[in-house]
Tab-separated table of C-alpha atoms and ligand atoms in Angstrom:
chain	number	residue	atom	x	y	z
Q	1	MET	CA	100.661	94.820	118.104
Q	2	PRO	CA	100.488	93.279	114.639
Q	3	ASP	CA	96.958	92.242	113.981
Q	4	ASN	CA	95.952	90.809	110.676
Q	5	SER	CA	93.502	88.149	111.658
Q	6	THR	CA	90.760	87.825	109.095
Q	7	ASP	CA	88.433	85.939	111.429
Q	8	SER	CA	88.398	88.794	113.937
Q	9	PRO	CA	84.871	89.983	114.790
Q	10	LEU	CA	86.187	93.555	114.617
Q	11	THR	CA	85.760	95.423	111.334
Q	12	ASP	CA	89.087	96.310	109.740
Q	13	LEU	CA	88.788	99.971	108.806
Q	14	ARG	CA	91.933	99.840	106.694
Q	15	GLY	CA	90.979	98.672	103.270
Q	16	LEU	CA	87.557	100.342	103.273
Q	17	THR	CA	87.090	103.009	100.653
Q	18	LEU	CA	85.912	106.377	101.940
Q	19	GLN	CA	82.392	105.520	100.801
Q	20	GLU	CA	82.445	102.178	102.619
Q	21	LEU	CA	83.824	103.840	105.743
Q	22	THR	CA	81.100	106.490	105.551
Q	23	ASP	CA	78.419	103.786	105.374
Q	24	PHE	CA	79.970	102.100	108.406
Q	25	ILE	CA	80.091	105.329	110.426
Q	26	VAL	CA	76.573	106.407	109.489
Q	27	GLU	CA	75.274	103.008	110.530
Q	28	LEU	CA	76.733	103.701	113.965
Q	29	GLY	CA	74.545	106.802	114.134
Q	30	GLU	CA	77.476	109.187	113.727
Q	31	PRO	CA	77.618	112.020	111.188
Q	32	GLY	CA	79.184	111.063	107.851
Q	33	PHE	CA	81.990	113.663	108.082
Q	34	ARG	CA	83.566	111.600	110.860
Q	35	ALA	CA	84.441	109.061	108.174
Q	36	ARG	CA	86.680	111.577	106.398
Q	37	GLN	CA	88.352	112.389	109.727
Q	38	ILE	CA	89.018	108.730	110.471
Q	39	PHE	CA	90.091	107.987	106.894
Q	40	SER	CA	92.746	110.673	107.012
Q	41	TRP	CA	94.216	109.154	110.194
Q	42	LEU	CA	94.163	105.557	109.032
Q	43	TYR	CA	97.017	105.749	106.547
Q	44	ARG	CA	99.392	107.971	108.496
Q	45	PRO	CA	102.679	106.522	109.717
Q	46	GLY	CA	102.544	105.138	113.218
Q	47	ILE	CA	98.762	104.840	113.455
Q	48	SER	CA	97.758	101.471	114.835
Q	49	SER	CA	94.901	102.327	117.187
Q	50	PHE	CA	92.053	104.744	117.528
Q	51	SER	CA	93.493	106.399	120.637
Q	52	ALA	CA	95.669	108.680	118.491
Q	53	MET	CA	92.679	110.120	116.636
Q	54	THR	CA	92.495	113.245	118.757
Q	55	ASN	CA	89.774	115.024	116.823
Q	56	LEU	CA	87.294	112.307	117.805
Q	57	SER	CA	85.667	112.335	121.229
Q	58	LEU	CA	87.090	109.969	123.817
Q	59	ALA	CA	83.770	108.154	123.995
Q	60	PHE	CA	83.665	107.596	120.240
Q	61	ARG	CA	87.288	106.398	120.198
Q	62	ALA	CA	86.464	103.916	122.969
Q	63	ARG	CA	83.437	102.732	121.026
Q	64	LEU	CA	85.542	102.217	117.913
Q	65	GLU	CA	88.123	100.189	119.845
Q	66	ASN	CA	85.329	97.741	120.701
Q	67	ILE	CA	83.981	97.242	117.216
Q	68	ALA	CA	86.784	98.023	114.795
Q	69	ARG	CA	90.497	97.568	114.230
Q	70	ILE	CA	93.358	98.828	112.102
Q	71	SER	CA	95.220	95.940	110.500
Q	72	CYS	CA	98.877	95.730	109.605
Q	73	LEU	CA	101.092	93.030	108.113
Q	74	ARG	CA	103.378	90.686	110.006
Q	75	VAL	CA	106.858	90.403	108.524
Q	76	ASP	CA	107.964	86.800	108.224
Q	77	LYS	CA	111.291	87.553	106.607
Q	78	ARG	CA	113.199	90.571	105.307
Q	79	GLU	CA	116.091	90.039	102.930
Q	80	GLU	CA	118.332	92.666	101.405
Q	81	ALA	CA	120.440	92.133	98.284
Q	82	GLY	CA	123.832	93.711	97.660
Q	83	ASP	CA	122.252	96.269	95.325
Q	84	GLY	CA	119.875	97.466	98.061
Q	85	THR	CA	116.813	95.596	96.799
Q	86	VAL	CA	114.689	94.476	99.749
Q	87	LYS	CA	112.307	91.542	99.660
Q	88	TYR	CA	109.644	91.335	102.347
Q	89	ALA	CA	107.758	88.142	103.009
Q	90	PHE	CA	104.583	88.780	104.970
Q	91	LYS	CA	102.688	86.058	106.762
Q	92	LEU	CA	98.936	86.575	106.576
Q	93	ALA	CA	96.407	85.505	109.178
Q	94	ASP	CA	95.804	82.179	107.440
Q	95	ASN	CA	99.580	81.613	107.158
Q	96	ALA	CA	99.645	82.372	103.433
Q	97	ILE	CA	102.868	84.127	102.509
Q	98	ILE	CA	103.034	87.058	100.146
Q	99	GLU	CA	106.046	89.010	99.010
Q	100	SER	CA	106.780	92.625	98.113
Q	101	VAL	CA	110.007	93.941	96.639
Q	102	LEU	CA	111.375	97.431	97.247
Q	103	ILE	CA	113.785	98.460	94.513
Q	104	PRO	CA	115.987	101.506	95.013
Q	105	ASP	CA	117.361	103.338	91.995
Q	106	ASN	CA	119.528	106.318	92.930
Q	107	ASP	CA	117.199	108.313	95.160
Q	108	ARG	CA	114.046	106.757	93.806
Q	109	HIS	CA	112.159	103.749	95.078
Q	110	THR	CA	109.807	101.421	93.288
Q	111	LEU	CA	107.662	99.030	95.272
Q	112	CYS	CA	106.510	95.861	93.576
Q	113	VAL	CA	103.335	94.633	95.300
Q	114	SER	CA	101.401	91.391	95.265
Q	115	SER	CA	97.703	91.154	94.510
Q	116	GLN	CA	97.206	87.460	95.287
Q	117	ALA	CA	98.909	84.698	97.247
Q	118	GLY	CA	99.958	82.522	94.315
Q	119	CYS	CA	98.310	82.788	90.922
Q	120	ALA	CA	95.788	80.728	88.986
Q	121	MET	CA	96.982	81.762	85.526
Q	122	GLY	CA	99.543	79.000	85.163
Q	123	CYS	CA	102.074	80.737	82.930
Q	124	ALA	CA	104.687	78.127	82.103
Q	125	PHE	CA	107.802	80.197	82.912
Q	126	CYS	CA	106.613	81.727	86.201
Q	127	LEU	CA	107.302	80.291	89.638
Q	128	THR	CA	104.326	82.088	91.166
Q	129	GLY	CA	102.170	80.427	88.536
Q	130	SER	CA	103.578	77.012	89.292
Q	131	MET	CA	102.401	77.234	92.910
Q	132	GLY	CA	98.769	77.800	91.887
Q	133	LEU	CA	96.357	80.189	93.577
Q	134	ARG	CA	96.065	80.134	97.308
Q	135	ARG	CA	93.757	83.122	97.522
Q	136	SER	CA	93.205	86.712	96.457
Q	137	LEU	CA	94.294	89.469	98.803
Q	138	THR	CA	91.944	91.858	100.541
Q	139	ALA	CA	92.281	95.557	99.794
Q	140	ALA	CA	93.805	96.007	103.265
Q	141	GLU	CA	96.456	93.372	102.536
Q	142	ILE	CA	97.376	95.163	99.310
Q	143	VAL	CA	97.492	98.627	100.869
Q	144	ASN	CA	99.355	97.388	103.951
Q	145	GLN	CA	102.274	96.231	101.800
Q	146	VAL	CA	102.697	99.841	100.714
Q	147	ILE	CA	102.235	101.190	104.231
Q	148	HIS	CA	104.840	98.807	105.621
Q	149	ALA	CA	107.509	99.727	103.066
Q	150	ARG	CA	106.700	103.424	103.342
Q	151	ASN	CA	106.970	103.364	107.131
Q	152	GLU	CA	110.295	101.589	106.983
Q	153	LEU	CA	111.686	104.050	104.427
Q	154	GLU	CA	110.507	107.033	106.431
Q	155	ALA	CA	111.833	105.631	109.686
Q	156	GLY	CA	115.230	105.299	107.996
Q	157	GLY	CA	115.077	108.945	106.925
Q	158	LYS	CA	114.895	107.909	103.286
Q	159	ASP	CA	112.732	109.310	100.538
Q	160	ARG	CA	109.273	108.185	99.748
Q	161	ILE	CA	108.129	105.427	97.417
Q	162	ASN	CA	108.034	106.994	93.957
Q	163	ASN	CA	106.434	104.225	91.935
Q	164	LEU	CA	104.093	101.367	92.652
Q	165	VAL	CA	103.953	98.417	90.301
Q	166	PHE	CA	101.493	95.539	90.586
Q	167	MET	CA	104.097	93.070	89.394
Q	168	GLY	CA	104.475	90.908	92.482
Q	169	MET	CA	102.635	87.671	93.090
Q	170	GLY	CA	99.311	87.157	91.414
Q	171	GLU	CA	97.211	88.514	88.585
Q	172	PRO	CA	95.809	91.880	89.715
Q	173	LEU	CA	92.918	91.840	87.242
Q	174	ALA	CA	91.787	88.457	88.587
Q	175	ASN	CA	91.224	90.278	91.899
Q	176	TYR	CA	89.652	93.309	90.328
Q	177	ASP	CA	87.282	94.508	93.050
Q	178	ASN	CA	89.924	94.525	95.768
Q	179	LEU	CA	92.462	96.016	93.371
Q	180	ARG	CA	90.011	98.867	92.706
Q	181	ARG	CA	89.410	99.397	96.412
Q	182	ALA	CA	93.155	99.450	97.043
Q	183	LEU	CA	93.724	101.885	94.163
Q	184	ASP	CA	91.033	104.208	95.552
Q	185	ILE	CA	92.881	104.330	98.864
Q	186	LEU	CA	96.333	104.587	97.314
Q	187	ILE	CA	95.401	107.602	95.188
Q	188	ASP	CA	93.205	109.448	97.695
Q	189	ASP	CA	95.071	112.500	98.974
Q	190	HIS	CA	93.924	111.575	102.486
Q	191	GLY	CA	94.970	107.991	101.856
Q	192	LEU	CA	98.435	107.233	100.463
Q	193	ASP	CA	98.305	110.159	98.024
Q	194	PHE	CA	99.903	108.485	94.998
Q	195	SER	CA	99.451	110.055	91.612
Q	196	GLN	CA	97.892	107.603	89.153
Q	197	ARG	CA	100.839	108.294	86.837
Q	198	ARG	CA	103.037	106.587	89.413
Q	199	ILE	CA	101.032	103.363	89.530
Q	200	THR	CA	101.305	100.542	86.997
Q	201	VAL	CA	99.046	97.506	86.847
Q	202	SER	CA	100.493	94.543	84.985
Q	203	THR	CA	98.304	91.829	83.492
Q	204	CYS	CA	98.669	88.654	81.496
Q	205	GLY	CA	95.662	89.829	79.470
Q	206	ILE	CA	92.208	89.501	81.022
Q	207	VAL	CA	90.569	91.568	78.319
Q	208	PRO	CA	87.211	92.580	79.904
Q	209	LYS	CA	89.024	93.728	83.031
Q	210	ILE	CA	91.500	95.763	80.992
Q	211	GLU	CA	88.492	97.558	79.527
Q	212	GLN	CA	87.047	98.108	82.990
Q	213	LEU	CA	90.356	99.388	84.368
Q	214	GLY	CA	90.599	101.835	81.478
Q	215	ALA	CA	87.060	103.067	82.068
Q	216	GLU	CA	87.446	103.451	85.829
Q	217	THR	CA	91.025	104.617	86.435
Q	218	ARG	CA	93.966	106.449	84.882
Q	219	VAL	CA	96.720	104.104	86.057
Q	220	ASN	CA	99.403	102.808	83.722
Q	221	LEU	CA	98.932	99.495	82.021
Q	222	ALA	CA	101.611	96.854	81.492
Q	223	ILE	CA	100.884	93.813	79.351
Q	224	SER	CA	102.725	90.537	79.735
Q	225	LEU	CA	102.754	89.700	76.045
Q	226	HIS	CA	105.777	87.379	75.817
Q	227	ALA	CA	105.007	86.001	72.358
Q	228	ALA	CA	104.024	87.393	68.991
Q	229	ASP	CA	102.018	84.448	67.660
Q	230	ASN	CA	99.037	82.688	69.184
Q	231	GLU	CA	100.510	79.235	69.071
Q	232	THR	CA	103.534	80.162	71.184
Q	233	ARG	CA	101.560	82.475	73.444
Q	234	SER	CA	98.885	79.881	74.162
Q	235	ARG	CA	101.577	77.415	75.105
Q	236	LEU	CA	103.262	79.864	77.475
Q	237	LEU	CA	100.218	81.734	78.838
Q	238	PRO	CA	97.009	79.669	79.023
Q	239	ILE	CA	94.925	82.875	79.219
Q	240	ASN	CA	95.670	83.281	75.500
Q	241	GLN	CA	93.287	80.414	74.779
Q	242	THR	CA	90.474	82.644	76.076
Q	243	TYR	CA	91.683	86.071	74.946
Q	244	ASP	CA	94.019	85.776	71.996
Q	245	ILE	CA	96.592	88.268	70.784
Q	246	ALA	CA	94.155	90.075	68.503
Q	247	ALA	CA	91.613	90.550	71.316
Q	248	LEU	CA	94.332	91.639	73.730
Q	249	LEU	CA	95.879	94.199	71.398
Q	250	LYS	CA	92.443	95.500	70.460
Q	251	ALA	CA	91.834	96.235	74.148
Q	252	CYS	CA	95.262	97.893	74.348
Q	253	ARG	CA	94.509	100.118	71.378
Q	254	ALA	CA	91.208	101.127	72.961
Q	255	TYR	CA	92.778	101.802	76.380
Q	256	PRO	CA	92.264	105.499	77.165
Q	257	LEU	CA	95.869	106.650	77.519
Q	258	PRO	CA	96.512	110.113	78.882
Q	259	LYS	CA	98.770	112.296	76.698
Q	260	ARG	CA	102.410	111.281	76.473
Q	261	ARG	CA	101.783	107.970	78.178
Q	262	ARG	CA	102.401	104.606	76.624
Q	263	ILE	CA	101.436	101.045	77.384
Q	264	MET	CA	104.299	98.930	78.631
Q	265	ILE	CA	104.706	95.687	76.729
Q	266	GLU	CA	106.611	93.080	78.711
Q	267	TYR	CA	108.382	90.359	76.804
Q	268	VAL	CA	110.227	87.588	78.639
Q	269	LEU	CA	113.000	86.237	76.444
Q	270	LEU	CA	113.137	82.436	76.670
Q	271	ALA	CA	116.015	80.756	74.851
Q	272	GLY	CA	114.947	78.983	71.692
Q	273	ILE	CA	111.253	79.692	72.246
Q	274	ASN	CA	110.432	83.330	71.504
Q	275	ASP	CA	113.818	85.007	70.986
Q	276	SER	CA	114.567	84.706	67.261
Q	277	PRO	CA	114.890	87.622	64.819
Q	278	GLY	CA	111.697	86.296	63.213
Q	279	ASP	CA	109.895	86.631	66.566
Q	280	ALA	CA	111.133	90.226	66.835
Q	281	ARG	CA	109.855	91.024	63.356
Q	282	GLN	CA	106.494	89.428	64.091
Q	283	LEU	CA	106.307	91.504	67.269
Q	284	ILE	CA	106.873	94.663	65.236
Q	285	LYS	CA	104.060	93.637	62.936
Q	286	ILE	CA	101.490	93.021	65.655
Q	287	LEU	CA	102.377	96.141	67.672
Q	288	HIS	CA	101.913	98.363	64.628
Q	289	LYS	CA	100.768	101.845	65.671
Q	290	LEU	CA	100.248	100.898	69.325
Q	291	ARG	CA	101.545	103.641	71.635
Q	292	CYS	CA	103.877	101.446	73.634
Q	293	LYS	CA	107.341	100.854	74.957
Q	294	ILE	CA	108.804	97.404	75.213
Q	295	ASN	CA	110.573	95.919	78.205
Q	296	LEU	CA	112.674	92.897	77.346
Q	297	LEU	CA	113.069	90.627	80.351
Q	298	PRO	CA	115.768	87.974	79.892
Q	299	CYS	CA	114.311	84.923	81.586
Q	300	ASN	CA	115.085	84.550	85.268
Q	301	GLU	CA	115.929	80.910	85.545
Q	302	THR	CA	114.540	78.801	88.360
Q	303	GLU	CA	115.530	75.320	89.412
Q	304	THR	CA	112.144	73.798	88.808
Q	305	LEU	CA	111.210	75.328	85.444
Q	306	PRO	CA	112.857	74.270	82.194
Q	307	PHE	CA	113.321	77.723	80.635
Q	308	LYS	CA	116.703	79.273	79.926
Q	309	ARG	CA	117.899	82.816	79.419
Q	310	PRO	CA	119.182	83.497	75.882
Q	311	GLU	CA	122.818	84.469	75.256
Q	312	ARG	CA	123.425	88.188	75.678
Q	313	ALA	CA	124.054	88.612	71.937
Q	314	VAL	CA	120.630	87.122	71.160
Q	315	VAL	CA	118.948	89.542	73.581
Q	316	GLU	CA	120.781	92.497	72.071
Q	317	LYS	CA	119.949	91.435	68.525
Q	318	PHE	CA	116.266	91.197	69.474
Q	319	GLN	CA	116.441	94.678	70.967
Q	320	GLN	CA	118.236	96.075	67.951
Q	321	ILE	CA	115.563	94.831	65.526
Q	322	LEU	CA	112.851	96.530	67.594
Q	323	GLN	CA	114.847	99.734	67.895
Q	324	GLU	CA	115.524	99.877	64.163
Q	325	ALA	CA	111.770	99.706	63.613
Q	326	GLY	CA	111.411	102.782	65.825
Q	327	TYR	CA	110.327	101.149	69.083
Q	328	THR	CA	111.622	102.007	72.514
Q	329	ALA	CA	112.923	98.653	73.719
Q	330	ILE	CA	114.769	98.399	76.986
Q	331	ILE	CA	116.531	95.350	78.367
Q	332	ARG	CA	115.465	95.079	81.984
Q	333	GLU	CA	117.690	93.088	84.217
Q	334	SER	CA	115.584	92.101	87.190
Q	335	ARG	CA	117.005	93.246	90.471
Q	336	GLY	CA	117.477	91.140	93.543
Q	337	ALA	CA	117.891	87.771	91.812
Q	338	GLU	CA	120.293	86.610	94.545
Q	339	ILE	CA	117.470	86.793	97.087
Q	340	SER	CA	114.920	85.356	94.625
Q	341	ALA	CA	113.236	88.740	94.345
Q	342	ALA	CA	113.342	88.931	90.555
Q	343	CYS	CA	110.339	88.819	88.216
Q	344	GLY	CA	108.750	85.410	88.217
Q	345	GLN	CA	110.725	84.217	91.249
Q	346	LEU	CA	108.244	85.136	93.960
Q	347	ALA	CA	106.934	81.929	95.375
Q	348	GLY	CA	106.243	82.868	98.987
Q	349	LYS	CA	107.752	79.763	100.462
Q	350	ASN	CA	107.285	79.285	104.166
Q	351	SER	CA	110.559	79.678	105.985
R	401	SAH	N1	100.316	88.562	86.775
R	401	SAH	C1	100.754	89.806	86.250
R	401	SAH	C2	101.625	90.521	87.224
R	401	SAH	C3	102.940	89.832	87.541
R	401	SAH	S1	104.154	90.782	86.802
R	401	SAH	C4	101.460	89.601	84.929
R	401	SAH	O1	101.777	88.492	84.618
R	401	SAH	O2	101.615	90.592	84.227
R	401	SAH	C5	105.515	89.761	86.799
R	401	SAH	C6	106.227	89.873	85.474
R	401	SAH	O3	107.325	88.972	85.490
R	401	SAH	C7	105.318	89.460	84.336
R	401	SAH	O4	105.573	90.187	83.184
R	401	SAH	C8	105.761	88.029	84.160
R	401	SAH	O5	105.381	87.529	82.922
R	401	SAH	C9	107.232	88.142	84.368
R	401	SAH	N2	107.875	86.853	84.621
R	401	SAH	C10	107.307	85.721	85.071
R	401	SAH	N3	108.210	84.730	85.146
R	401	SAH	C11	109.373	85.240	84.728
R	401	SAH	C12	110.682	84.726	84.563
R	401	SAH	N4	110.969	83.468	84.870
R	401	SAH	N5	111.653	85.552	84.103
R	401	SAH	C13	111.379	86.854	83.811
R	401	SAH	N6	110.166	87.394	83.952
R	401	SAH	C14	109.165	86.605	84.388
R	402	SF4	FE1	100.363	84.743	87.212
R	402	SF4	FE2	101.654	86.776	86.035
R	402	SF4	FE3	102.993	84.570	86.839
R	402	SF4	FE4	101.330	84.450	84.749
R	402	SF4	S1	103.219	85.659	84.892
R	402	SF4	S2	101.442	82.956	86.418
R	402	SF4	S3	99.721	85.845	85.368
R	402	SF4	S4	101.944	86.043	88.144
């Protein structure tokens, strides 16, 4: 029975880190090792109640049923594009809608997860931004997006999710504590068992939190840069008025990158705004000596926002200038545009 009510008096054990779960169990007067036992059940496919946890006594399972619960997400809508991209809209207990996008590529699957319902950052070209922030997600709501997609893939006899990207709705670093909790669970080998190499957190540039993420994790970092000069960037991304390009790139240069890994620089190409050869050359200048690769995202147009995608030749010229300067620059066509699953199109409208 789907149960994601946040006003439930029962404690949701999904979304607690192992340490938090241990504190909870010890407070019940049980030995701490029971927490590890419960934790390793919580994230398995098909687990929705305590009755399946056969290495706990019947009495303890019954006690847990009375005080705790295991949440999951309620699917509001599932849409599949011709290329196999699946967009899930989940309805949360307070009726907020969040979306996740599962993107198949040959035998591999990338899941794009949301960290907030809406977003407060107000980037001019982004539909999620134009809806404002409804609220941040709990760690359970983040992790449950992954569990839902994983369960569906496994039930269909398909492979596992290979990559997780925090590129859905919201600004993950504006919900740092719950992001950290979710990451702890996602990478724990008794949790979802993802390697940190397979997880990417994307940010519009909240500099102190980039530093914290670098100090506390080894996940990949993606930066939504989108402009090479402060005037343009401040117009497009209001966060730039607080942390400008110099501060942002300083944090990127200081980010502790494991060997052979690079920061992903995302650059939305908006016709007539940031797509000229001069912009490309300025980008080369500011990225000097940063270990990075560049993803060029031709703007996904929306009805309500005034931005247009540049002509293909303009996009290719921009790419060519970066490549000639020695950068890896890839043109990324967003998948699933026909079901509004592409970057910047996630608006979580109620159906
Ligand atoms: N808030 C984080 C995570 C969202 S990632 C961030 O901004 O990095 C979503 C990516 O899609 C970001 O790089 C975002 O800038 C980009 N995006 C937003 N609107 C877009 C649009 N209309 N076309 C193409 N990409 C867009
Ligand atoms: Fe928020 Fe990212 Fe959209 Fe900006 S681009 S409004 S930070 S989701």
